[in-house]
Coordinates of C-alpha atoms in Angstrom, one line a residue:
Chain A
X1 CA 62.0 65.4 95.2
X2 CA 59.0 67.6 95.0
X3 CA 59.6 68.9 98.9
X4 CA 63.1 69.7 97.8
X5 CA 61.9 71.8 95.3
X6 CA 59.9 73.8 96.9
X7 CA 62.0 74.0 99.6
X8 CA 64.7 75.7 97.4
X9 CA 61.9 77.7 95.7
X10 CA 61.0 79.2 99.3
X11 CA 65.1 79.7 99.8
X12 CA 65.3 81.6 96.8
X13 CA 62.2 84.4 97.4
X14 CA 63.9 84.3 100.5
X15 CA 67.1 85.6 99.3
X16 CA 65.5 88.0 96.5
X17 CA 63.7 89.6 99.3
X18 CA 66.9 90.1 101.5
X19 CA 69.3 90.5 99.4
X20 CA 68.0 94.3 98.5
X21 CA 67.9 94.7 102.4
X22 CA 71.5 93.3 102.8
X23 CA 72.4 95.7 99.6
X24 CA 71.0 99.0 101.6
X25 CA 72.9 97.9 104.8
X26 CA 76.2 97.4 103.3
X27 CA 76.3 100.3 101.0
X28 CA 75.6 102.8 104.7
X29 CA 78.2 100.4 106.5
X30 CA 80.7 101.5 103.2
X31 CA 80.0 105.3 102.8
X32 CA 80.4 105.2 106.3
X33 CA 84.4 104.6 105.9
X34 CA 84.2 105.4 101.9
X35 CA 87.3 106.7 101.8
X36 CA 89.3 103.4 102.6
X37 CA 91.8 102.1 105.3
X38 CA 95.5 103.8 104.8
X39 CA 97.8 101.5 106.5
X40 CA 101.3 102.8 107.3
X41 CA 104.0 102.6 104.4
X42 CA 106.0 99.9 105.9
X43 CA 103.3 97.3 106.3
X44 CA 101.9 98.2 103.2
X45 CA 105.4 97.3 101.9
X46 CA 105.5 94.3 103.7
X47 CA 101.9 93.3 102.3
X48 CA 102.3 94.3 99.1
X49 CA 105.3 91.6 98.6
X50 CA 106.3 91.6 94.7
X51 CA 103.1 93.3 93.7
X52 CA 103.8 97.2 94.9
X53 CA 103.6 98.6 91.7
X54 CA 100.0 97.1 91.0
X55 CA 99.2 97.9 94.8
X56 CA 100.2 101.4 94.2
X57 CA 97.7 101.6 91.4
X58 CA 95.1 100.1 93.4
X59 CA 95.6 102.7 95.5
X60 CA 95.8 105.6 93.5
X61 CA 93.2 105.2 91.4
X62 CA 90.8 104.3 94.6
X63 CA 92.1 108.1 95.7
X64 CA 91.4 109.5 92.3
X65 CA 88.0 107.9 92.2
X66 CA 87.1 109.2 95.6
X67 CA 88.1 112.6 94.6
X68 CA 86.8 112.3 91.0
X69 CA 83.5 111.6 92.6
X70 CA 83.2 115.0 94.9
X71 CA 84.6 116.7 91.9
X72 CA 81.6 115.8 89.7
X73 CA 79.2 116.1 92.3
X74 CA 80.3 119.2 93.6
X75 CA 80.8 118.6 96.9
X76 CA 83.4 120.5 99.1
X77 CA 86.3 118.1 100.5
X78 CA 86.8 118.1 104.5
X79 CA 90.3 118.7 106.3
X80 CA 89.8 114.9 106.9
X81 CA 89.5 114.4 103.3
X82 CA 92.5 116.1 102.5
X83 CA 94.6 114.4 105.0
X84 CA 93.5 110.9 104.1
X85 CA 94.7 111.9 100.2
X86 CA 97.8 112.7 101.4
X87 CA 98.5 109.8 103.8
X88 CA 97.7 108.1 100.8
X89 CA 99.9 109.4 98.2
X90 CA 103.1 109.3 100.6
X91 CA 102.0 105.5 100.6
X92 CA 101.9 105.6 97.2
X93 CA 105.1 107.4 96.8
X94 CA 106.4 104.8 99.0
X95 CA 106.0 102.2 97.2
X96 CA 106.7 103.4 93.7
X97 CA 108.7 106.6 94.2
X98 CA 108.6 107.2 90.2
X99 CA 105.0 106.9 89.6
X100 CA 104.5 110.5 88.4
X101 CA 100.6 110.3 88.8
X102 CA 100.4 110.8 92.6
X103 CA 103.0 114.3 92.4
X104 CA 101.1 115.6 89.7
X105 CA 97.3 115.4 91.6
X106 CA 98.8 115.5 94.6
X107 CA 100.0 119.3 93.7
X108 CA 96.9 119.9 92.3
X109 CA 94.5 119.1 94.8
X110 CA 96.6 120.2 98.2
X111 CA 97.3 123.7 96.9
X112 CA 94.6 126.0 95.5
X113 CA 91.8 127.0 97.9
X114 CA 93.0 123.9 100.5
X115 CA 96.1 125.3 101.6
X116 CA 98.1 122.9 103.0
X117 CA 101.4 123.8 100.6
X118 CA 104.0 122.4 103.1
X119 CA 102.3 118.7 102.5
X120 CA 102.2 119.2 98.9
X121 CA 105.6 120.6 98.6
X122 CA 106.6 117.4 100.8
X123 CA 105.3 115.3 98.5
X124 CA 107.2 117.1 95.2
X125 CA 110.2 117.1 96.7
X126 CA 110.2 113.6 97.1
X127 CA 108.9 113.7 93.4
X128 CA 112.0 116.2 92.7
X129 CA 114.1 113.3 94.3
X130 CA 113.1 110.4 92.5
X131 CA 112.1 111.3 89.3
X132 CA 115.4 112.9 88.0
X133 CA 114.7 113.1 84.5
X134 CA 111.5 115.0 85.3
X135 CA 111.3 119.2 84.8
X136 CA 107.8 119.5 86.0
X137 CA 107.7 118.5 89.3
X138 CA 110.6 121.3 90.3
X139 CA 108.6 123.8 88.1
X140 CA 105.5 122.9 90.1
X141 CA 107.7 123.2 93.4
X142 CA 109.1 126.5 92.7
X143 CA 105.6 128.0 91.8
X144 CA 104.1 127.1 95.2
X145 CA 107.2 128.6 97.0
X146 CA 107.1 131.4 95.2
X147 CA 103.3 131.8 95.0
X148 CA 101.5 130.2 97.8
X149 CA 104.8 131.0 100.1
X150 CA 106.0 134.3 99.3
X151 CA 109.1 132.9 98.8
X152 CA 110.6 133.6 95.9
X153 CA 114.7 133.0 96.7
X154 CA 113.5 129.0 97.1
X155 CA 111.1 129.1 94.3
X156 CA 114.3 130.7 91.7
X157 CA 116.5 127.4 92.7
X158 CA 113.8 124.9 92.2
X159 CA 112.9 126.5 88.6
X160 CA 116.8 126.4 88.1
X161 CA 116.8 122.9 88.8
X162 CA 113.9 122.4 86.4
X163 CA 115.3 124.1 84.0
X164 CA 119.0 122.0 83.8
X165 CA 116.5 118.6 83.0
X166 CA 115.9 117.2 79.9
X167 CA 113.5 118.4 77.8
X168 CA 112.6 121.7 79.7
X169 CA 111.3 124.4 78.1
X170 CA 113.3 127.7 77.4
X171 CA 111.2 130.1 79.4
X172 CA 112.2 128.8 82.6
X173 CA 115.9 130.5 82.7
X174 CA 114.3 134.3 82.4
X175 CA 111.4 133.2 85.0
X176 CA 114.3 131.9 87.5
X177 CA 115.6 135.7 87.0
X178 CA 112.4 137.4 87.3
X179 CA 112.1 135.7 90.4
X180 CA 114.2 137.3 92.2
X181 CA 112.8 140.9 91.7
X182 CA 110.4 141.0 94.4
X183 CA 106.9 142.3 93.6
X184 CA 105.0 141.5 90.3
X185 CA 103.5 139.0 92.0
X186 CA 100.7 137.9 89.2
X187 CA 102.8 139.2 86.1
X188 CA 105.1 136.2 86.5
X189 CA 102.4 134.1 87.5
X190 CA 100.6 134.8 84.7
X191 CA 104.0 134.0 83.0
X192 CA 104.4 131.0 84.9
X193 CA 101.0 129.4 83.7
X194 CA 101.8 130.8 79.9
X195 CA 104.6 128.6 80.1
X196 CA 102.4 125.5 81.6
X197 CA 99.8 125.7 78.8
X198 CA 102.4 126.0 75.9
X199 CA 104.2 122.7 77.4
X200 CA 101.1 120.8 78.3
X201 CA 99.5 118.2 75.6
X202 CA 96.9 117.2 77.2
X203 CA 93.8 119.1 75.8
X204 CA 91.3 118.4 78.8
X205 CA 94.4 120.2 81.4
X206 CA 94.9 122.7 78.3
X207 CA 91.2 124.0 79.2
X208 CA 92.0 123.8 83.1
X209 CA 95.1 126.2 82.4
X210 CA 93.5 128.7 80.4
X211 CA 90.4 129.2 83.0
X212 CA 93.2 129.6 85.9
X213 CA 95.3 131.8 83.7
X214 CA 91.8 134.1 82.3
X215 CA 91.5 134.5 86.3
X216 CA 94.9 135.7 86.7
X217 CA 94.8 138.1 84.0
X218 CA 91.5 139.3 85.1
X219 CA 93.3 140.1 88.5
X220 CA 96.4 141.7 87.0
X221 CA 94.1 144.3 85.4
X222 CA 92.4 144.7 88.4
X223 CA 95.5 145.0 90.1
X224 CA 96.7 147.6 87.7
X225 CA 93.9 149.7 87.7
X226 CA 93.9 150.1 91.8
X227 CA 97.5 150.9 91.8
X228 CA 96.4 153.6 89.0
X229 CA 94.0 154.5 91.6
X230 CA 96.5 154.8 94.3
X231 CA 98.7 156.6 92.3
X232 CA 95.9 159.2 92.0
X233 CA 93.8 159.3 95.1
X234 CA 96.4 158.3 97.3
X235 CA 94.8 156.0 99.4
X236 CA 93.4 152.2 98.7
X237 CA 90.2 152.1 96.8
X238 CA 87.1 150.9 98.8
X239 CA 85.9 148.2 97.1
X240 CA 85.8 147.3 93.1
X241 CA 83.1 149.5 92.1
X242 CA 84.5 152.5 93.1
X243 CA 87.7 151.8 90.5
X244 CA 84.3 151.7 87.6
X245 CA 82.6 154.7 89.2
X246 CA 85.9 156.5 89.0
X247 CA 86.5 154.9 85.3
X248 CA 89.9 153.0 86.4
X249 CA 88.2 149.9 84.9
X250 CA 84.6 149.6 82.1
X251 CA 83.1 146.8 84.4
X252 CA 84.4 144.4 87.0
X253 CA 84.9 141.3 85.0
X254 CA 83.6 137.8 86.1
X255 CA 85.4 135.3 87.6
X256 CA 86.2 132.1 85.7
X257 CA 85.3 129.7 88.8
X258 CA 81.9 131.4 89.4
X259 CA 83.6 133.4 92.6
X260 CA 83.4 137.4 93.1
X261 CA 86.7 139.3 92.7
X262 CA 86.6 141.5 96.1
X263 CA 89.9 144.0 97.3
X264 CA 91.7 142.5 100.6
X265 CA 92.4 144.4 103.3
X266 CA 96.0 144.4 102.3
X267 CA 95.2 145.8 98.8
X268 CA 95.9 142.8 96.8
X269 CA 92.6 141.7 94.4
X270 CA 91.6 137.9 95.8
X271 CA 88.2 136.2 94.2
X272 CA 86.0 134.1 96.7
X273 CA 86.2 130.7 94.6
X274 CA 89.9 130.8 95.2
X275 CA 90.6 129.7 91.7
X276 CA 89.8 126.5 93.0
X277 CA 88.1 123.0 91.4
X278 CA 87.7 121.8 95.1
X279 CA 87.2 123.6 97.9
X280 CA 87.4 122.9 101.4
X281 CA 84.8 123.2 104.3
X282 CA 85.4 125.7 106.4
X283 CA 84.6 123.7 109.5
X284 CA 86.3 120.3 109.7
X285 CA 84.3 117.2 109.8
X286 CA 82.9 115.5 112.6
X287 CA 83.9 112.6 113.6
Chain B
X1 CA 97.7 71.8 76.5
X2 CA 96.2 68.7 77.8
X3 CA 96.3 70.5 81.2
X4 CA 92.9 72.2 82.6
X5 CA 94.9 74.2 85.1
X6 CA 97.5 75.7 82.1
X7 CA 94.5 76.2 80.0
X8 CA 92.2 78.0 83.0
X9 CA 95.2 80.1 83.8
X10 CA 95.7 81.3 80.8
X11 CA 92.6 82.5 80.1
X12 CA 92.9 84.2 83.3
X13 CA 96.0 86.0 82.1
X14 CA 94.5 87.0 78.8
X15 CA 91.8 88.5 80.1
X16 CA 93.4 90.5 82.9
X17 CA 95.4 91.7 79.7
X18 CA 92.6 92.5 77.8
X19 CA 91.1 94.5 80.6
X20 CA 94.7 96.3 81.0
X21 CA 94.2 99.5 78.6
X22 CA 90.8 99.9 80.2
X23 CA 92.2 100.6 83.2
X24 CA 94.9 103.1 82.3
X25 CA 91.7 105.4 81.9
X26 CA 91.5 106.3 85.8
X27 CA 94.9 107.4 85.5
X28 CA 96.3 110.7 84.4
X29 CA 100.0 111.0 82.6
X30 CA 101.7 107.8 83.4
X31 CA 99.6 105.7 81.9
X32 CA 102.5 103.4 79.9
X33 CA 103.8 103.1 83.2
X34 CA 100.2 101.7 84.6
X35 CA 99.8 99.6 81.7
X36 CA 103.1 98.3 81.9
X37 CA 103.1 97.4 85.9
X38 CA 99.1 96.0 85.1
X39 CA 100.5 93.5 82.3
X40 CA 103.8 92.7 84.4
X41 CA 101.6 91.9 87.4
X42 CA 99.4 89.4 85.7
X43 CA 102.6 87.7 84.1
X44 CA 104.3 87.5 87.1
X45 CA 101.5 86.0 89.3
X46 CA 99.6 83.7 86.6
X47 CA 103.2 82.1 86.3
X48 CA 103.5 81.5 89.5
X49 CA 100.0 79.7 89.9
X50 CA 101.2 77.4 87.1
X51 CA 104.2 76.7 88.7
X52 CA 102.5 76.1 92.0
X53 CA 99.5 73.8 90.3
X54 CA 101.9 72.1 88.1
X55 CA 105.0 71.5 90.0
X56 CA 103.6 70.6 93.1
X57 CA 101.7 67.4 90.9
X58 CA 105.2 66.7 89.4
X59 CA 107.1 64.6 91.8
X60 CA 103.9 64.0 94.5
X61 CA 101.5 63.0 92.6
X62 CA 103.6 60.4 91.6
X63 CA 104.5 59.3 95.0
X64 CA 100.9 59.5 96.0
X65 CA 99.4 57.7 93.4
X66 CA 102.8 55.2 93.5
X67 CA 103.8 55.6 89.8
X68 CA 107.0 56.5 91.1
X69 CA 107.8 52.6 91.7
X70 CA 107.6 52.3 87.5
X71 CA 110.1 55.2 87.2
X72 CA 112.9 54.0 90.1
X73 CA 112.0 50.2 88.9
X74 CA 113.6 51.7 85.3
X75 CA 117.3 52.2 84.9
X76 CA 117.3 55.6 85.4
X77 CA 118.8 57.2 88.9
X78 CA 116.8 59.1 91.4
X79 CA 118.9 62.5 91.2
X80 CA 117.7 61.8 87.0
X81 CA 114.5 61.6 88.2
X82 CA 114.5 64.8 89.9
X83 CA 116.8 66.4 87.8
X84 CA 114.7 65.7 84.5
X85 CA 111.3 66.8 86.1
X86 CA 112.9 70.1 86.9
X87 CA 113.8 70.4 84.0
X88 CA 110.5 69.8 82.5
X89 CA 109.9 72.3 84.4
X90 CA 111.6 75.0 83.7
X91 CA 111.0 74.5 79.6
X92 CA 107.5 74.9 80.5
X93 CA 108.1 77.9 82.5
X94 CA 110.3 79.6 79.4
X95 CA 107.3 78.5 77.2
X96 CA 104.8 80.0 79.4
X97 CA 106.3 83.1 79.9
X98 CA 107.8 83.7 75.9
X99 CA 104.2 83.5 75.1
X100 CA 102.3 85.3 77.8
X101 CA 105.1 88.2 77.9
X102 CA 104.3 88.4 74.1
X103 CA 100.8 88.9 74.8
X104 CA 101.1 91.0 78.1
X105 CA 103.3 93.8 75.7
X106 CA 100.4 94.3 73.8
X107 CA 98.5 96.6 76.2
X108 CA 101.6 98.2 77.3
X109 CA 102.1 98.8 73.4
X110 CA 98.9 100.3 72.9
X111 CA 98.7 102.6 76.1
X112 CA 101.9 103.8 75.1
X113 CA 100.1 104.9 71.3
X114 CA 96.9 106.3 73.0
X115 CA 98.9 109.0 75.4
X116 CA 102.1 109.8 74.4
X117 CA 103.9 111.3 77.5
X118 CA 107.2 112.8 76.8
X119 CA 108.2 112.3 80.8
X120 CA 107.4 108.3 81.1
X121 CA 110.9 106.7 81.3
X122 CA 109.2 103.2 79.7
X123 CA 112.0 101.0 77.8
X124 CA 111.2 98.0 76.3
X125 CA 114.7 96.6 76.9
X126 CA 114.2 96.8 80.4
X127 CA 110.6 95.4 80.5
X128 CA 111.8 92.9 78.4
X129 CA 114.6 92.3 81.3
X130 CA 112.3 92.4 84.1
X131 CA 110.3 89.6 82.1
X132 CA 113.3 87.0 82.2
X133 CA 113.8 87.9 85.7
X134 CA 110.1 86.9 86.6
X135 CA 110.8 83.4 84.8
X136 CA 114.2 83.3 86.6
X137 CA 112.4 83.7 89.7
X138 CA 109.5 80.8 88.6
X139 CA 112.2 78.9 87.9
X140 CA 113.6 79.1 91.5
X141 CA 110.3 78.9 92.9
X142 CA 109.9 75.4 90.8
X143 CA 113.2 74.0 92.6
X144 CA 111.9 74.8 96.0
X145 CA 108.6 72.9 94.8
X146 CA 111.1 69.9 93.6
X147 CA 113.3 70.1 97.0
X148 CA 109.9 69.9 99.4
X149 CA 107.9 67.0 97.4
X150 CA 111.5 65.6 98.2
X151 CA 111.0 65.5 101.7
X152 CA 107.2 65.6 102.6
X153 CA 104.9 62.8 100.9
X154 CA 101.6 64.6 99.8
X155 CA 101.1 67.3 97.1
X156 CA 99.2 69.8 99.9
X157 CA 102.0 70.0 101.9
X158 CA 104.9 70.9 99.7
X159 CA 101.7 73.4 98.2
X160 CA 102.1 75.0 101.7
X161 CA 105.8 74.9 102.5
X162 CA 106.7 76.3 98.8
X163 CA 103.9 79.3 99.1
X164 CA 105.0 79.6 102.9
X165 CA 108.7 80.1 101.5
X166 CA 107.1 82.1 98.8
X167 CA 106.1 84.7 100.8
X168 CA 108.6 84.9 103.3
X169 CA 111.5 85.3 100.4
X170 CA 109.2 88.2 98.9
X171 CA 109.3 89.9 102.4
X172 CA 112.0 89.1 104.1
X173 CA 114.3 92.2 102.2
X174 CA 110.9 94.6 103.5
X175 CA 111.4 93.1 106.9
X176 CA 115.5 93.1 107.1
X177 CA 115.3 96.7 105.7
X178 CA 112.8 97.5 109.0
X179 CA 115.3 96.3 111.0
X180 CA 118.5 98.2 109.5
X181 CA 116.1 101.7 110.0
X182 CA 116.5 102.3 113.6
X183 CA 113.2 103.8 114.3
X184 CA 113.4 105.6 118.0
X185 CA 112.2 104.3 120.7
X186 CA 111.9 100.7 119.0
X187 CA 114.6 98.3 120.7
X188 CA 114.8 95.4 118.4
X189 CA 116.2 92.2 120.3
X190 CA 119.8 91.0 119.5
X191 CA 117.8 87.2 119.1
X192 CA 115.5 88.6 116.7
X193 CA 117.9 90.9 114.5
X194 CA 119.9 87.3 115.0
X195 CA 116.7 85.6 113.6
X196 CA 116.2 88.0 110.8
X197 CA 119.5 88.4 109.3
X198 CA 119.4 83.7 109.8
X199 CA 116.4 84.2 107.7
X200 CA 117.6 86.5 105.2
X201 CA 120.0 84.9 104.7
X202 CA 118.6 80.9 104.2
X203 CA 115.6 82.0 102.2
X204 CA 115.7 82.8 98.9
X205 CA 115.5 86.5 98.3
X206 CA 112.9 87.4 95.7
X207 CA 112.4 91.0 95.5
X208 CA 116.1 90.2 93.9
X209 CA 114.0 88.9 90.9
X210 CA 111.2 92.2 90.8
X211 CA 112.5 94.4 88.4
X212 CA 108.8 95.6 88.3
X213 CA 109.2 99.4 89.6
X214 CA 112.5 99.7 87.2
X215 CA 110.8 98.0 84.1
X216 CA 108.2 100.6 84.1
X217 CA 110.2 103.6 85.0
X218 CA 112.6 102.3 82.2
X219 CA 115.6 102.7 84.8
X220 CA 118.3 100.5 83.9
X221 CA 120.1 98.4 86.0
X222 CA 123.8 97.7 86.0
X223 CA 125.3 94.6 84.6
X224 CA 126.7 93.6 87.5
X225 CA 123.5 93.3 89.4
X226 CA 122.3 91.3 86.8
X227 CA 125.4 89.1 87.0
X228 CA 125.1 88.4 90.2
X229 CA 121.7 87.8 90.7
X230 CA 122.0 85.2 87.7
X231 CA 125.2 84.3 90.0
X232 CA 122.8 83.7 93.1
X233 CA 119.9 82.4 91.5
X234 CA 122.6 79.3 89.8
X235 CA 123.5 79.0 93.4
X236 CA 120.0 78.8 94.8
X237 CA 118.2 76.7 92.3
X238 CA 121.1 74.3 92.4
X239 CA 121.0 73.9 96.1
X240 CA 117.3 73.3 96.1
X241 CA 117.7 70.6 93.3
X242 CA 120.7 69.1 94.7
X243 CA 119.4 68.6 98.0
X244 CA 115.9 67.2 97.0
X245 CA 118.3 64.7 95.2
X246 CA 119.7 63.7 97.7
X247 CA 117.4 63.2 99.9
X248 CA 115.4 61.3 96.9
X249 CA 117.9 59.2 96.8
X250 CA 117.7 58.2 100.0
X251 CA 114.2 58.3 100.7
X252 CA 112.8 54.4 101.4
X253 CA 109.3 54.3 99.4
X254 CA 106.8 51.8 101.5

């Protein structure tokens, strides 16, 4: 009896010393694939048998969590990043093809300062598709066309369609209209995110909108004030400081996201945040 | 509630429901919807371990520990015998699932008060529909329990061939539906698009029974798909109970 105790005694320190050793190893082994295995749609299907609507929760909130983390911490998301979030919400999709969740953070994290608008305009069209009673997601697919893609003829006939669903807000007919004059680029986006902000509730994407739409008015004046400058000089202005030297503008205004507003080559006023939450690397990651 | 299994089940089930509106807060805008697939999810499988725990005791337990000879000593038939236990059964099921599908709209009830979203689709008529459909289906699942301690003599096995049946009903209409796609350059074999459609077509179909994605999109379903599924299940369940009759009845007990 006594031998048996202390041989379980001696079992026990064992374990309390390994386990924090075991602990360490694991948690490398895990941020090593942190992100998670994406299987492909079908035999997630197949898997999932009667449980795909919790399985698509499971998988969405492990992608939210993921990006919620890099988000908090400020870290910059990797091509590879990127592409495993959208493998994962087609997955998603796939399985519950009316879960609005995926579209909406889907849209938001694929477009500003990542770039890759074809996936996320996939991934509302199949939102478009499924979720008929829905006027968002074609609002949010017209603004990328129109925005992101220069294409404003597509952009008009998704807002069209957003604006025949139930519940949609009046502005949308005029900003179908105003689409197809060409130029005024950031007036109608600055209508376009007016619009957003008076339809959305919820106060914590209330703030979001208004920082995104302060940027875009900041630009518009900017934009203004170096096509005064053109009008006068006749030629592009250098940079932003010559518009104040020249008093087209009191002071170059800040940018929301903590970026510098800066004059493209092409004229147009771009920031170097990008108007962006997450950013991506410029180099992709290693593998 | 003289059973440890009901009793550790449904503690299970309460506190997955309890946990429920916790969870909505990783989610974003659909959170009735989250709540509402959460609470359906725990409903559908804590019913189906009591059917599996419970059921597959009923009829084998009886052989096993030879209590059956008082019962077919008595003058009651065999198909009675079989009959009655099912449904037992099934009144247990109803019970079971009025109660938890009470308890499980709670969360959804409360998720829907926290964040009201004007663009979830919920319904409570149809997540009330998709709740008799997940008894409907424990029901079915309870006559293939009753038709396999028919024919096999220990509790384990029918355990095994009613959860192997399980599974291959929940999959099959994923796996049929792989088939019918016609992906290039994959030649599926004449024998095994044979196989499938055999398969399909002898096991019983339970994504039938999942109303899971509609209840918590609140998309309604017609009336005739609800008839006929009622239709097949009638069919199906009275197959299963027929046959394990049968062979009950002529099953020699040593």
């Amino acid at each position: 009896m006594r031998k048996l105790l202390v041989v379980l005694l001696a079992l026990i320190i064992g374990y309390a010393l390994a386990f924090p050793v075991v602990d360490r190893y694991r948690s490398d082994a895990k941020n090593a694939q942190s992100r998670g295995l994406i299987l492909p749609p079908l035999v997630v299907k197949l898997l999932a048998m009667e449980y795909k609507t919790v399985t698509a929760d499971f998988l969405f909130a492990r992608a939210s969590q993921y990006f919620g983390g890099k988000i908090t911490r400020q870290e910059a998301a990797t091509s590879i990043d990127m592409q495993w979030l959208y493998s994962n919400l087609i997955v998603i999709t796939d399985l519950d093809p009316y879960f609005e969740d995926p579209y909406y953070f889907g849209n938001a994290l694929l477009t500003w300062g990542v770039g890759m608008y074809a996936q996320a305009n996939r991934l509302l069209e199949k939102g478009v598709r499924a979720r008929t009673w829905d006027w968002q997601l074609p609002f949010y697919l017209g603004f990328n066309k129109f925005y992101f893609l220069n294409d404003n003829a597509g952009g008009a006939e998704f807002i069209k369609i957003a604006a025949q669903r139930p519940g949609a807000p009046s502005f949308l007919t005029t900003l179908a209209a105003r689409l197809y004059q060409q130029g005024q680029k950031t007036e109608i986006a600055v209508a376009f995110l007016q619009g957003v902000i008076e339809s959305e509730r919820d106060e914590r994407l209330k703030v979001d909108y208004a920082m995104r739409l302060d940027a875009l008015k900041k630009i518009l004046y900017l934009e203004r004030a170096s096509i005064a400058y053109r009008k006068k000089t006749g030629k592009l202005p250098k940079d932003l400081t010559v518009l104040q030297r020249d008093g087209f503008i009191s002071s170059i205004p800040a940018d929301p996201y903590g970026g510098m507003f800066y004059i493209d080559k092409d004229g147009s006023i771009k920031t170097t945040s990008k108007m962006a939450n997450v950013t991506m690397q410029a180099s992709p990651e290693k593998k | 509630m003289r059973s440890r299994v009901l009793f550790g089940i449904f503690i299970m089930a309460l506190l997955a429901f309890s946990f429920t509106v916790t969870l909505t807060n990783l989610f974003m805008r659909d959170i009735t919807r989250v709540a509402a697939s959460l609470s359906l999810t725990t409903l559908s499988f804590s019913g189906l371990l009591m059917v599996l725990f419970i059921g597959t005791n009923l009829i084998s337990k009886d052989i096993d520990k030879r209590t059956i000879y008082m019962v077919i000593s008595r003058p009651i038939s065999r198909t009675e015998y079989v009959v009655g236990k099912f449904i037992g059964l099934c009144l247990l099921i109803i019970l079971a699932v009025l109660f938890l599908g009470c308890i499980s709209s709670i969360p959804v009830y409360i998720s829907g008060m926290t964040y009201d979203n004007p663009l979830a689709g919920f319904k409570w008529g149809v997540y009330f529909a998709a709740i008799i459909m997940i008894a409907m289906k424990l029901m079915l699942v309870a006559s293939l329990i009753m038709f396999f301690s028919a024919i096999t003599s220990t509790s384990f096995i029918s355990l095994i061939l009613t959860v192997a049946t399980y599974i291959v009903g929940s999959t099959i209409e994923v796996a049929k539906g792989l088939m019918d796609v016609k992906m290039e350059g994959v030649e599926i074999s004449p024998f095994m698009g044979a196989l499938i459609q055999a398969v399909y077509f002898v096991f019983p179909n339970l994504s039938l029974f999942d109303l899971k994605i509609q209840a918590v999109h609140g998309i309604a379903l017609s009336a005739g798909y609800l008839f006929w599924i009622c239709i097949y299940w009638l069919f199906y369940t009275g197959i299963m109970i027929t046959g394990g009759a049968l062979i009950m009845e002529r099953r020699e007990f040593p």
